[in-house]
Amino acid sequence: MRLKKGLMVSAMAAVAVLGLSACTDSEAPTAEPEVQEEVEFEAGTTMAELNEAGEITIGTKFDQPLFGLVGPDNVPVGFDVEIGKVIAAELGIAAEDINWVEAISANREPFIQNGEVDLVVATYTINDTRKEVVAFAGPYYIAGQDLLVAADNPDGIEGPEYFTENPDAVVCTVSGSTSEKNIREYTDNVIAANGYSDCLEPLRTGAAAAVTTDNVILAGLADQSDGEFEVVNNAFTEEPYGIGVALEDTEFRDFINDTLEAAFEDGRWVDAWEATAGVVLDTPEPPTVDRY
C-alpha cells in the first residue's frame, strides 16, 4: 500500500467532498460495468436465482469515505460499491437494480446468516473466526491497520505500542471489528463505537488520543477533515478485504472469485479503484484470490 504525498495533512479535502459524493462527475468519471445480458447459470444456484430475480441485495458501509459513503442521492459510492456493481453486472443485474443495505461491522455476519443480504462487500477483513460462520470470496484488496491522530501528532504517537507504554491513553475503534481485536493486544483502554465517524469527536476533544482501523479508512477520514487529523502512516497489520457470502454457498463464492480475477486482468478493478479510492491513494497491485 502506497499513500500519496500530502495525504496526512488532507491536502485534497475538496476532492474527497466532491469526488466521493459524486463519483460520476467530471472530476472522477466512471462508467457503470457492462451488464451481461446473455448469461446462463445452473438451476438452483444462487447465481441463477439472482439472475432470474433481476435484482440483488448487497451490504456495504454507508460512512466510509473512499469505500462506502452515502451520497446526496442516498446511494452509497466508493470502491466497495463499485466492486459490488461489477459482481452484479456479471449476474446480469444493472446497478440501478442493486438494493444497498447498510452493513456495520457488528451486523455483517448476522445479515449473511439470516439471508438479509446476498453478499457483503464492506471493508470486511477475512479471518479464521469469521470463516467459521460465513464464506469469503477474495481478497479483492489488502489494507493495513494504522492510527489517526490530531494534526501534527501532538502526543508523538508512532504505533500501537504507545498505548501499552501509556496505559491511560485512550484509543477509539468500532465495536466488533478486527481493528478492535488487534488494538486490544496493546491496550484495553478502548472506546468501542458503532461507526468510525463516531470516533472523530472523542479524537477532536482529546477524549481519545487516536482512532484505529485500516489505513484506507483513516485516509478518507483525514482527507475530509480539512487538516484537523492525520494518519500516522505506520501500518502494523495486513488486512485482506473479502466479500462475505453464506457459509455453504461454494458455487457463489467461486463465481465471485472468478469475477474478481477477470476484473483484475481486464482493467475493471483498476477502473473501480481509480474512480473512487484512487482520487487519494496510489493504485496498488491486485491481490491473489484465495481458493480455500
PDB file of C-alpha atoms in Angstrom:
ATOM      1  CA  MET A   1       0.000   0.000   0.000  1.00  0.00           C
ATOM      2  CA  ARG A   2       1.476   3.310  -1.064  1.00  0.00           C
ATOM      3  CA  LEU A   3      -0.058   6.538   0.198  1.00  0.00           C
ATOM      4  CA  LYS A   4       0.329   9.657  -1.907  1.00  0.00           C
ATOM      5  CA  LYS A   5       2.202  12.662  -0.596  1.00  0.00           C
ATOM      6  CA  GLY A   6       0.005  15.122   1.192  1.00  0.00           C
ATOM      7  CA  LEU A   7      -2.499  12.542   2.380  1.00  0.00           C
ATOM      8  CA  MET A   8      -1.632  13.009   6.034  1.00  0.00           C
ATOM      9  CA  VAL A   9      -2.374  16.702   6.012  1.00  0.00           C
ATOM     10  CA  SER A  10      -5.555  16.301   3.979  1.00  0.00           C
ATOM     11  CA  ALA A  11      -4.397  18.409   1.062  1.00  0.00           C
ATOM     12  CA  MET A  12      -7.225  17.006  -1.022  1.00  0.00           C
ATOM     13  CA  ALA A  13     -10.202  17.720   1.183  1.00  0.00           C
ATOM     14  CA  ALA A  14     -12.148  19.291  -1.660  1.00  0.00           C
ATOM     15  CA  VAL A  15     -11.584  16.244  -3.822  1.00  0.00           C
ATOM     16  CA  ALA A  16     -12.921  13.983  -1.085  1.00  0.00           C
ATOM     17  CA  VAL A  17     -16.094  16.000  -0.666  1.00  0.00           C
ATOM     18  CA  LEU A  18     -16.779  16.270  -4.380  1.00  0.00           C
ATOM     19  CA  GLY A  19     -15.271  13.087  -5.703  1.00  0.00           C
ATOM     20  CA  LEU A  20     -16.654  10.709  -3.104  1.00  0.00           C
ATOM     21  CA  SER A  21     -20.109  12.186  -3.025  1.00  0.00           C
ATOM     22  CA  ALA A  22     -20.403  12.236  -6.790  1.00  0.00           C
ATOM     23  CA  CYS A  23     -18.063   9.728  -8.332  1.00  0.00           C
ATOM     24  CA  THR A  24     -19.754  10.069 -11.690  1.00  0.00           C
ATOM     25  CA  ASP A  25     -18.935  13.748 -12.199  1.00  0.00           C
ATOM     26  CA  SER A  26     -16.222  15.129 -14.472  1.00  0.00           C
ATOM     27  CA  GLU A  27     -13.724  15.102 -11.623  1.00  0.00           C
ATOM     28  CA  ALA A  28     -13.888  11.311 -11.280  1.00  0.00           C
ATOM     29  CA  PRO A  29     -15.622   9.799 -14.318  1.00  0.00           C
ATOM     30  CA  THR A  30     -16.654   6.187 -14.062  1.00  0.00           C
ATOM     31  CA  ALA A  31     -18.769   4.109 -16.392  1.00  0.00           C
ATOM     32  CA  GLU A  32     -21.130   1.544 -14.954  1.00  0.00           C
ATOM     33  CA  PRO A  33     -19.882  -2.021 -15.541  1.00  0.00           C
ATOM     34  CA  GLU A  34     -21.270  -3.633 -18.670  1.00  0.00           C
ATOM     35  CA  VAL A  35     -24.215  -5.836 -17.749  1.00  0.00           C
ATOM     36  CA  GLN A  36     -24.023  -9.361 -19.137  1.00  0.00           C
ATOM     37  CA  GLU A  37     -27.341  -9.769 -20.916  1.00  0.00           C
ATOM     38  CA  GLU A  38     -26.899 -13.343 -22.142  1.00  0.00           C
ATOM     39  CA  VAL A  39     -25.803 -15.411 -19.175  1.00  0.00           C
ATOM     40  CA  GLU A  40     -26.943 -18.826 -18.042  1.00  0.00           C
ATOM     41  CA  PHE A  41     -26.397 -20.424 -14.668  1.00  0.00           C
ATOM     42  CA  GLU A  42     -27.065 -23.884 -13.337  1.00  0.00           C
ATOM     43  CA  ALA A  43     -30.584 -24.181 -11.969  1.00  0.00           C
ATOM     44  CA  GLY A  44     -30.807 -23.949  -8.199  1.00  0.00           C
ATOM     45  CA  THR A  45     -27.645 -21.900  -7.758  1.00  0.00           C
ATOM     46  CA  THR A  46     -27.629 -18.502  -6.121  1.00  0.00           C
ATOM     47  CA  MET A  47     -26.442 -17.060  -9.411  1.00  0.00           C
ATOM     48  CA  ALA A  48     -29.462 -18.449 -11.273  1.00  0.00           C
ATOM     49  CA  GLU A  49     -31.869 -17.225  -8.608  1.00  0.00           C
ATOM     50  CA  LEU A  50     -30.448 -13.706  -8.608  1.00  0.00           C
ATOM     51  CA  ASN A  51     -30.331 -13.529 -12.381  1.00  0.00           C
ATOM     52  CA  GLU A  52     -33.959 -14.608 -12.621  1.00  0.00           C
ATOM     53  CA  ALA A  53     -35.000 -12.119  -9.931  1.00  0.00           C
ATOM     54  CA  GLY A  54     -33.171  -9.335 -11.737  1.00  0.00           C
ATOM     55  CA  GLU A  55     -32.015  -7.743  -8.504  1.00  0.00           C
ATOM     56  CA  ILE A  56     -29.528  -8.286  -5.694  1.00  0.00           C
ATOM     57  CA  THR A  57     -29.181  -7.050  -2.113  1.00  0.00           C
ATOM     58  CA  ILE A  58     -25.668  -6.014  -1.106  1.00  0.00           C
ATOM     59  CA  GLY A  59     -24.499  -4.950   2.337  1.00  0.00           C
ATOM     60  CA  THR A  60     -21.914  -2.173   2.406  1.00  0.00           C
ATOM     61  CA  LYS A  61     -20.725   0.634   4.645  1.00  0.00           C
ATOM     62  CA  PHE A  62     -22.549   3.951   4.477  1.00  0.00           C
ATOM     63  CA  ASP A  63     -19.996   6.023   6.418  1.00  0.00           C
ATOM     64  CA  GLN A  64     -16.617   5.003   4.984  1.00  0.00           C
ATOM     65  CA  PRO A  65     -15.088   7.632   2.684  1.00  0.00           C
ATOM     66  CA  LEU A  66     -13.385   6.131  -0.366  1.00  0.00           C
ATOM     67  CA  PHE A  67     -15.046   2.729   0.083  1.00  0.00           C
ATOM     68  CA  GLY A  68     -18.722   3.127   1.018  1.00  0.00           C
ATOM     69  CA  LEU A  69     -20.201   6.547   1.681  1.00  0.00           C
ATOM     70  CA  VAL A  70     -23.806   7.642   1.157  1.00  0.00           C
ATOM     71  CA  GLY A  71     -24.003  10.417  -1.411  1.00  0.00           C
ATOM     72  CA  PRO A  72     -26.508  13.266  -1.735  1.00  0.00           C
ATOM     73  CA  ASP A  73     -28.966  10.958  -3.507  1.00  0.00           C
ATOM     74  CA  ASN A  74     -28.851   8.460  -0.604  1.00  0.00           C
ATOM     75  CA  VAL A  75     -26.964   5.957  -2.772  1.00  0.00           C
ATOM     76  CA  PRO A  76     -23.568   4.780  -1.487  1.00  0.00           C
ATOM     77  CA  VAL A  77     -20.430   5.456  -3.512  1.00  0.00           C
ATOM     78  CA  GLY A  78     -16.898   4.139  -3.197  1.00  0.00           C
ATOM     79  CA  PHE A  79     -14.610   1.274  -4.115  1.00  0.00           C
ATOM     80  CA  ASP A  80     -16.637  -1.402  -2.319  1.00  0.00           C
ATOM     81  CA  VAL A  81     -19.745  -0.149  -4.093  1.00  0.00           C
ATOM     82  CA  GLU A  82     -18.035  -0.396  -7.475  1.00  0.00           C
ATOM     83  CA  ILE A  83     -16.896  -3.951  -6.721  1.00  0.00           C
ATOM     84  CA  GLY A  84     -20.499  -4.816  -5.858  1.00  0.00           C
ATOM     85  CA  LYS A  85     -21.609  -3.386  -9.206  1.00  0.00           C
ATOM     86  CA  VAL A  86     -19.031  -5.495 -11.061  1.00  0.00           C
ATOM     87  CA  ILE A  87     -20.380  -8.669  -9.434  1.00  0.00           C
ATOM     88  CA  ALA A  88     -23.988  -7.683 -10.106  1.00  0.00           C
ATOM     89  CA  ALA A  89     -23.208  -6.955 -13.760  1.00  0.00           C
ATOM     90  CA  GLU A  90     -21.769 -10.464 -14.201  1.00  0.00           C
ATOM     91  CA  LEU A  91     -25.080 -11.793 -12.878  1.00  0.00           C
ATOM     92  CA  GLY A  92     -26.966  -9.773 -15.494  1.00  0.00           C
ATOM     93  CA  ILE A  93     -28.094  -7.168 -12.934  1.00  0.00           C
ATOM     94  CA  ALA A  94     -27.775  -3.438 -13.585  1.00  0.00           C
ATOM     95  CA  ALA A  95     -26.513  -1.001 -10.966  1.00  0.00           C
ATOM     96  CA  GLU A  96     -29.972   0.528 -10.522  1.00  0.00           C
ATOM     97  CA  ASP A  97     -31.316  -2.903  -9.544  1.00  0.00           C
ATOM     98  CA  ILE A  98     -28.976  -3.287  -6.589  1.00  0.00           C
ATOM     99  CA  ASN A  99     -30.593  -2.892  -3.178  1.00  0.00           C
ATOM    100  CA  TRP A 100     -27.957  -1.360  -0.904  1.00  0.00           C
ATOM    101  CA  VAL A 101     -28.202  -2.137   2.819  1.00  0.00           C
ATOM    102  CA  GLU A 102     -26.030  -0.520   5.473  1.00  0.00           C
ATOM    103  CA  ALA A 103     -23.725  -3.141   6.960  1.00  0.00           C
ATOM    104  CA  ILE A 104     -21.837  -2.017  10.046  1.00  0.00           C
ATOM    105  CA  SER A 105     -19.000  -4.090  11.470  1.00  0.00           C
ATOM    106  CA  ALA A 106     -21.185  -5.772  14.090  1.00  0.00           C
ATOM    107  CA  ASN A 107     -24.001  -6.943  11.823  1.00  0.00           C
ATOM    108  CA  ARG A 108     -22.246  -8.307   8.749  1.00  0.00           C
ATOM    109  CA  GLU A 109     -22.268 -11.974   9.788  1.00  0.00           C
ATOM    110  CA  PRO A 110     -25.905 -11.912  11.014  1.00  0.00           C
ATOM    111  CA  PHE A 111     -27.027 -10.242   7.775  1.00  0.00           C
ATOM    112  CA  ILE A 112     -25.415 -13.023   5.743  1.00  0.00           C
ATOM    113  CA  GLN A 113     -26.559 -15.849   8.003  1.00  0.00           C
ATOM    114  CA  ASN A 114     -30.152 -14.590   8.129  1.00  0.00           C
ATOM    115  CA  GLY A 115     -30.368 -14.022   4.390  1.00  0.00           C
ATOM    116  CA  GLU A 116     -30.962 -10.294   4.764  1.00  0.00           C
ATOM    117  CA  VAL A 117     -28.321  -9.684   2.104  1.00  0.00           C
ATOM    118  CA  ASP A 118     -26.996 -11.778  -0.772  1.00  0.00           C
ATOM    119  CA  LEU A 119     -23.422 -10.686  -0.142  1.00  0.00           C
ATOM    120  CA  VAL A 120     -21.443  -8.188   1.908  1.00  0.00           C
ATOM    121  CA  VAL A 121     -18.664  -6.015   0.496  1.00  0.00           C
ATOM    122  CA  ALA A 122     -17.878  -3.616   3.320  1.00  0.00           C
ATOM    123  CA  THR A 123     -14.176  -3.245   4.210  1.00  0.00           C
ATOM    124  CA  TYR A 124     -14.659  -6.791   5.533  1.00  0.00           C
ATOM    125  CA  THR A 125     -11.443  -8.414   6.743  1.00  0.00           C
ATOM    126  CA  ILE A 126     -11.107 -12.139   6.129  1.00  0.00           C
ATOM    127  CA  ASN A 127     -10.127 -14.043   9.270  1.00  0.00           C
ATOM    128  CA  ASP A 128     -10.405 -17.596  10.567  1.00  0.00           C
ATOM    129  CA  THR A 129     -13.055 -16.778  13.178  1.00  0.00           C
ATOM    130  CA  ARG A 130     -15.388 -15.258  10.621  1.00  0.00           C
ATOM    131  CA  LYS A 131     -14.743 -18.130   8.201  1.00  0.00           C
ATOM    132  CA  GLU A 132     -16.429 -20.417  10.724  1.00  0.00           C
ATOM    133  CA  VAL A 133     -19.797 -18.724  10.100  1.00  0.00           C
ATOM    134  CA  VAL A 134     -19.558 -17.140   6.627  1.00  0.00           C
ATOM    135  CA  ALA A 135     -17.590 -17.811   3.452  1.00  0.00           C
ATOM    136  CA  PHE A 136     -15.345 -15.273   1.746  1.00  0.00           C
ATOM    137  CA  ALA A 137     -14.506 -14.601  -1.853  1.00  0.00           C
ATOM    138  CA  GLY A 138     -11.318 -12.668  -2.496  1.00  0.00           C
ATOM    139  CA  PRO A 139      -9.419 -10.906  -1.174  1.00  0.00           C
ATOM    140  CA  TYR A 140     -10.066  -8.044  -3.545  1.00  0.00           C
ATOM    141  CA  TYR A 141      -7.812  -5.620  -1.623  1.00  0.00           C
ATOM    142  CA  ILE A 142      -5.131  -5.756   1.101  1.00  0.00           C
ATOM    143  CA  ALA A 143      -5.298  -2.963   3.692  1.00  0.00           C
ATOM    144  CA  GLY A 144      -3.302  -2.426   6.877  1.00  0.00           C
ATOM    145  CA  GLN A 145      -4.326  -1.163  10.313  1.00  0.00           C
ATOM    146  CA  ASP A 146      -2.957   2.249  11.270  1.00  0.00           C
ATOM    147  CA  LEU A 147      -3.701   5.177  13.606  1.00  0.00           C
ATOM    148  CA  LEU A 148      -5.414   8.526  13.050  1.00  0.00           C
ATOM    149  CA  VAL A 149      -4.267  11.341  15.345  1.00  0.00           C
ATOM    150  CA  ALA A 150      -4.701  15.070  15.735  1.00  0.00           C
ATOM    151  CA  ALA A 151      -2.841  17.226  13.213  1.00  0.00           C
ATOM    152  CA  ASP A 152       0.902  17.487  13.911  1.00  0.00           C
ATOM    153  CA  ASN A 153       0.605  14.412  16.162  1.00  0.00           C
ATOM    154  CA  PRO A 154       0.964  16.296  19.475  1.00  0.00           C
ATOM    155  CA  ASP A 155       1.403  13.096  21.512  1.00  0.00           C
ATOM    156  CA  GLY A 156       4.115  11.768  19.223  1.00  0.00           C
ATOM    157  CA  ILE A 157       2.267   8.508  18.565  1.00  0.00           C
ATOM    158  CA  GLU A 158       4.253   6.287  16.222  1.00  0.00           C
ATOM    159  CA  GLY A 159       2.434   2.992  16.602  1.00  0.00           C
ATOM    160  CA  PRO A 160       0.183   0.878  18.831  1.00  0.00           C
ATOM    161  CA  GLU A 161       2.978   0.359  21.341  1.00  0.00           C
ATOM    162  CA  TYR A 162       2.320   3.910  22.518  1.00  0.00           C
ATOM    163  CA  PHE A 163      -0.849   2.689  24.249  1.00  0.00           C
ATOM    164  CA  THR A 164       0.998  -0.070  26.062  1.00  0.00           C
ATOM    165  CA  GLU A 165       3.600   2.415  27.250  1.00  0.00           C
ATOM    166  CA  ASN A 166       0.917   4.973  28.192  1.00  0.00           C
ATOM    167  CA  PRO A 167      -1.893   2.921  29.762  1.00  0.00           C
ATOM    168  CA  ASP A 168      -4.047   5.971  30.483  1.00  0.00           C
ATOM    169  CA  ALA A 169      -4.194   6.904  26.811  1.00  0.00           C
ATOM    170  CA  VAL A 170      -7.471   6.023  25.073  1.00  0.00           C
ATOM    171  CA  VAL A 171      -7.911   4.738  21.543  1.00  0.00           C
ATOM    172  CA  CYS A 172     -11.215   4.574  19.647  1.00  0.00           C
ATOM    173  CA  THR A 173     -12.343   1.986  17.113  1.00  0.00           C
ATOM    174  CA  VAL A 174     -15.527   0.177  16.041  1.00  0.00           C
ATOM    175  CA  SER A 175     -17.172  -2.462  18.186  1.00  0.00           C
ATOM    176  CA  GLY A 176     -16.875  -5.980  16.779  1.00  0.00           C
ATOM    177  CA  SER A 177     -14.278  -5.049  14.180  1.00  0.00           C
ATOM    178  CA  THR A 178     -10.964  -6.753  13.514  1.00  0.00           C
ATOM    179  CA  SER A 179      -9.381  -3.431  14.443  1.00  0.00           C
ATOM    180  CA  GLU A 180     -10.815  -3.675  17.951  1.00  0.00           C
ATOM    181  CA  LYS A 181      -9.425  -7.172  18.361  1.00  0.00           C
ATOM    182  CA  ASN A 182      -5.995  -6.087  17.131  1.00  0.00           C
ATOM    183  CA  ILE A 183      -5.673  -2.971  19.275  1.00  0.00           C
ATOM    184  CA  ARG A 184      -6.740  -4.849  22.406  1.00  0.00           C
ATOM    185  CA  GLU A 185      -3.462  -6.744  22.127  1.00  0.00           C
ATOM    186  CA  TYR A 186      -1.852  -3.455  23.166  1.00  0.00           C
ATOM    187  CA  THR A 187      -4.443  -1.886  25.497  1.00  0.00           C
ATOM    188  CA  ASP A 188      -7.882  -2.380  26.992  1.00  0.00           C
ATOM    189  CA  ASN A 189      -8.419   1.379  27.263  1.00  0.00           C
ATOM    190  CA  VAL A 190     -10.629   1.348  24.171  1.00  0.00           C
ATOM    191  CA  ILE A 191     -13.753   3.245  23.156  1.00  0.00           C
ATOM    192  CA  ALA A 192     -15.797   0.788  21.075  1.00  0.00           C
ATOM    193  CA  ALA A 193     -18.085   2.894  18.870  1.00  0.00           C
ATOM    194  CA  ASN A 194     -20.812   1.980  16.369  1.00  0.00           C
ATOM    195  CA  GLY A 195     -19.024   3.600  13.429  1.00  0.00           C
ATOM    196  CA  TYR A 196     -15.670   5.204  12.718  1.00  0.00           C
ATOM    197  CA  SER A 197     -17.268   8.618  12.278  1.00  0.00           C
ATOM    198  CA  ASP A 198     -18.387   8.273  15.915  1.00  0.00           C
ATOM    199  CA  CYS A 199     -14.705   8.202  16.908  1.00  0.00           C
ATOM    200  CA  LEU A 200     -13.927  11.628  15.477  1.00  0.00           C
ATOM    201  CA  GLU A 201     -15.493  13.675  18.253  1.00  0.00           C
ATOM    202  CA  PRO A 202     -13.540  11.855  21.014  1.00  0.00           C
ATOM    203  CA  LEU A 203     -10.387  12.460  18.987  1.00  0.00           C
ATOM    204  CA  ARG A 204     -11.325  16.096  18.437  1.00  0.00           C
ATOM    205  CA  THR A 205     -11.961  16.743  22.132  1.00  0.00           C
ATOM    206  CA  GLY A 206      -8.986  14.767  23.423  1.00  0.00           C
ATOM    207  CA  ALA A 207     -11.122  12.045  24.990  1.00  0.00           C
ATOM    208  CA  ALA A 208      -9.218   9.686  22.683  1.00  0.00           C
ATOM    209  CA  ALA A 209      -5.608  10.037  21.618  1.00  0.00           C
ATOM    210  CA  ALA A 210      -6.141   8.159  18.370  1.00  0.00           C
ATOM    211  CA  VAL A 211      -8.575   6.301  16.173  1.00  0.00           C
ATOM    212  CA  THR A 212      -7.514   2.970  14.738  1.00  0.00           C
ATOM    213  CA  THR A 213      -8.688   0.958  11.768  1.00  0.00           C
ATOM    214  CA  ASP A 214      -7.453   0.149   8.277  1.00  0.00           C
ATOM    215  CA  ASN A 215      -5.256   2.800   6.714  1.00  0.00           C
ATOM    216  CA  VAL A 216      -7.522   3.424   3.727  1.00  0.00           C
ATOM    217  CA  ILE A 217     -10.462   4.203   6.003  1.00  0.00           C
ATOM    218  CA  LEU A 218      -8.344   6.549   8.081  1.00  0.00           C
ATOM    219  CA  ALA A 219      -7.063   8.177   4.893  1.00  0.00           C
ATOM    220  CA  GLY A 220     -10.602   9.014   3.884  1.00  0.00           C
ATOM    221  CA  LEU A 221     -11.419  10.432   7.298  1.00  0.00           C
ATOM    222  CA  ALA A 222      -8.253  12.525   7.309  1.00  0.00           C
ATOM    223  CA  ASP A 223      -8.880  13.743   3.804  1.00  0.00           C
ATOM    224  CA  GLN A 224     -12.294  15.087   4.777  1.00  0.00           C
ATOM    225  CA  SER A 225     -11.063  16.736   7.983  1.00  0.00           C
ATOM    226  CA  ASP A 226      -9.706  19.948   6.457  1.00  0.00           C
ATOM    227  CA  GLY A 227      -6.322  19.358   8.082  1.00  0.00           C
ATOM    228  CA  GLU A 228      -7.721  18.541  11.523  1.00  0.00           C
ATOM    229  CA  PHE A 229      -6.391  14.961  11.597  1.00  0.00           C
ATOM    230  CA  GLU A 230      -3.549  12.968  10.070  1.00  0.00           C
ATOM    231  CA  VAL A 231      -2.598   9.333   9.591  1.00  0.00           C
ATOM    232  CA  VAL A 232       0.500   8.098  11.437  1.00  0.00           C
ATOM    233  CA  ASN A 233       1.273   6.080   8.276  1.00  0.00           C
ATOM    234  CA  ASN A 234       2.827   3.099  10.009  1.00  0.00           C
ATOM    235  CA  ALA A 235       0.596   0.111   9.304  1.00  0.00           C
ATOM    236  CA  PHE A 236       1.023  -2.712  11.801  1.00  0.00           C
ATOM    237  CA  THR A 237      -1.143  -5.430  10.224  1.00  0.00           C
ATOM    238  CA  GLU A 238      -2.214  -6.774   6.852  1.00  0.00           C
ATOM    239  CA  GLU A 239      -5.978  -6.838   6.400  1.00  0.00           C
ATOM    240  CA  PRO A 240      -7.270  -8.803   3.410  1.00  0.00           C
ATOM    241  CA  TYR A 241     -10.689  -7.484   2.395  1.00  0.00           C
ATOM    242  CA  GLY A 242     -13.115 -10.177   1.271  1.00  0.00           C
ATOM    243  CA  ILE A 243     -16.692 -10.489   0.060  1.00  0.00           C
ATOM    244  CA  GLY A 244     -18.896 -12.346   2.515  1.00  0.00           C
ATOM    245  CA  VAL A 245     -21.475 -14.916   1.382  1.00  0.00           C
ATOM    246  CA  ALA A 246     -23.376 -17.767   3.012  1.00  0.00           C
ATOM    247  CA  LEU A 247     -21.083 -20.355   4.561  1.00  0.00           C
ATOM    248  CA  GLU A 248     -22.036 -23.347   2.413  1.00  0.00           C
ATOM    249  CA  ASP A 249     -22.522 -21.464  -0.854  1.00  0.00           C
ATOM    250  CA  THR A 250     -19.319 -22.669  -2.504  1.00  0.00           C
ATOM    251  CA  GLU A 251     -20.661 -22.131  -6.029  1.00  0.00           C
ATOM    252  CA  PHE A 252     -21.456 -18.476  -5.387  1.00  0.00           C
ATOM    253  CA  ARG A 253     -18.089 -17.889  -3.741  1.00  0.00           C
ATOM    254  CA  ASP A 254     -16.320 -19.486  -6.694  1.00  0.00           C
ATOM    255  CA  PHE A 255     -18.358 -17.373  -9.121  1.00  0.00           C
ATOM    256  CA  ILE A 256     -17.350 -14.184  -7.302  1.00  0.00           C
ATOM    257  CA  ASN A 257     -13.718 -15.280  -7.235  1.00  0.00           C
ATOM    258  CA  ASP A 258     -13.849 -15.899 -11.000  1.00  0.00           C
ATOM    259  CA  THR A 259     -15.383 -12.451 -11.455  1.00  0.00           C
ATOM    260  CA  LEU A 260     -12.710 -10.792  -9.334  1.00  0.00           C
ATOM    261  CA  GLU A 261      -9.877 -12.491 -11.197  1.00  0.00           C
ATOM    262  CA  ALA A 262     -11.358 -11.436 -14.533  1.00  0.00           C
ATOM    263  CA  ALA A 263     -11.742  -7.848 -13.242  1.00  0.00           C
ATOM    264  CA  PHE A 264      -8.107  -7.845 -12.077  1.00  0.00           C
ATOM    265  CA  GLU A 265      -6.996  -8.838 -15.578  1.00  0.00           C
ATOM    266  CA  ASP A 266      -9.262  -6.759 -17.816  1.00  0.00           C
ATOM    267  CA  GLY A 267      -8.944  -3.441 -16.004  1.00  0.00           C
ATOM    268  CA  ARG A 268     -12.350  -3.181 -14.341  1.00  0.00           C
ATOM    269  CA  TRP A 269     -10.762  -3.438 -10.901  1.00  0.00           C
ATOM    270  CA  VAL A 270      -8.301  -0.642 -11.690  1.00  0.00           C
ATOM    271  CA  ASP A 271     -11.100   1.487 -13.136  1.00  0.00           C
ATOM    272  CA  ALA A 272     -13.141   0.986  -9.960  1.00  0.00           C
ATOM    273  CA  TRP A 273     -10.173   1.913  -7.772  1.00  0.00           C
ATOM    274  CA  GLU A 274      -9.117   4.997  -9.701  1.00  0.00           C
ATOM    275  CA  ALA A 275     -12.662   6.375  -9.806  1.00  0.00           C
ATOM    276  CA  THR A 276     -13.003   6.116  -6.020  1.00  0.00           C
ATOM    277  CA  ALA A 277     -10.118   5.444  -3.611  1.00  0.00           C
ATOM    278  CA  GLY A 278      -7.687   6.378  -6.368  1.00  0.00           C
ATOM    279  CA  VAL A 279      -8.560  10.070  -6.029  1.00  0.00           C
ATOM    280  CA  VAL A 280      -6.440   9.964  -2.855  1.00  0.00           C
ATOM    281  CA  LEU A 281      -4.414   6.737  -2.883  1.00  0.00           C
ATOM    282  CA  ASP A 282      -1.982   5.252  -5.396  1.00  0.00           C
ATOM    283  CA  THR A 283      -3.198   2.246  -7.357  1.00  0.00           C
ATOM    284  CA  PRO A 284      -1.924  -0.981  -5.742  1.00  0.00           C
ATOM    285  CA  GLU A 285      -1.352  -4.314  -7.428  1.00  0.00           C
ATOM    286  CA  PRO A 286      -4.392  -6.594  -7.364  1.00  0.00           C
ATOM    287  CA  PRO A 287      -4.123  -9.290  -4.695  1.00  0.00           C
ATOM    288  CA  THR A 288      -4.196 -13.039  -5.257  1.00  0.00           C
ATOM    289  CA  VAL A 289      -7.581 -14.669  -4.737  1.00  0.00           C
ATOM    290  CA  ASP A 290      -7.574 -17.320  -2.004  1.00  0.00           C
ATOM    291  CA  ARG A 291      -9.226 -20.505  -3.282  1.00  0.00           C
ATOM    292  CA  TYR A 292      -9.566 -22.123   0.147  1.00  0.00           C
TER     293      TYR A 292
END
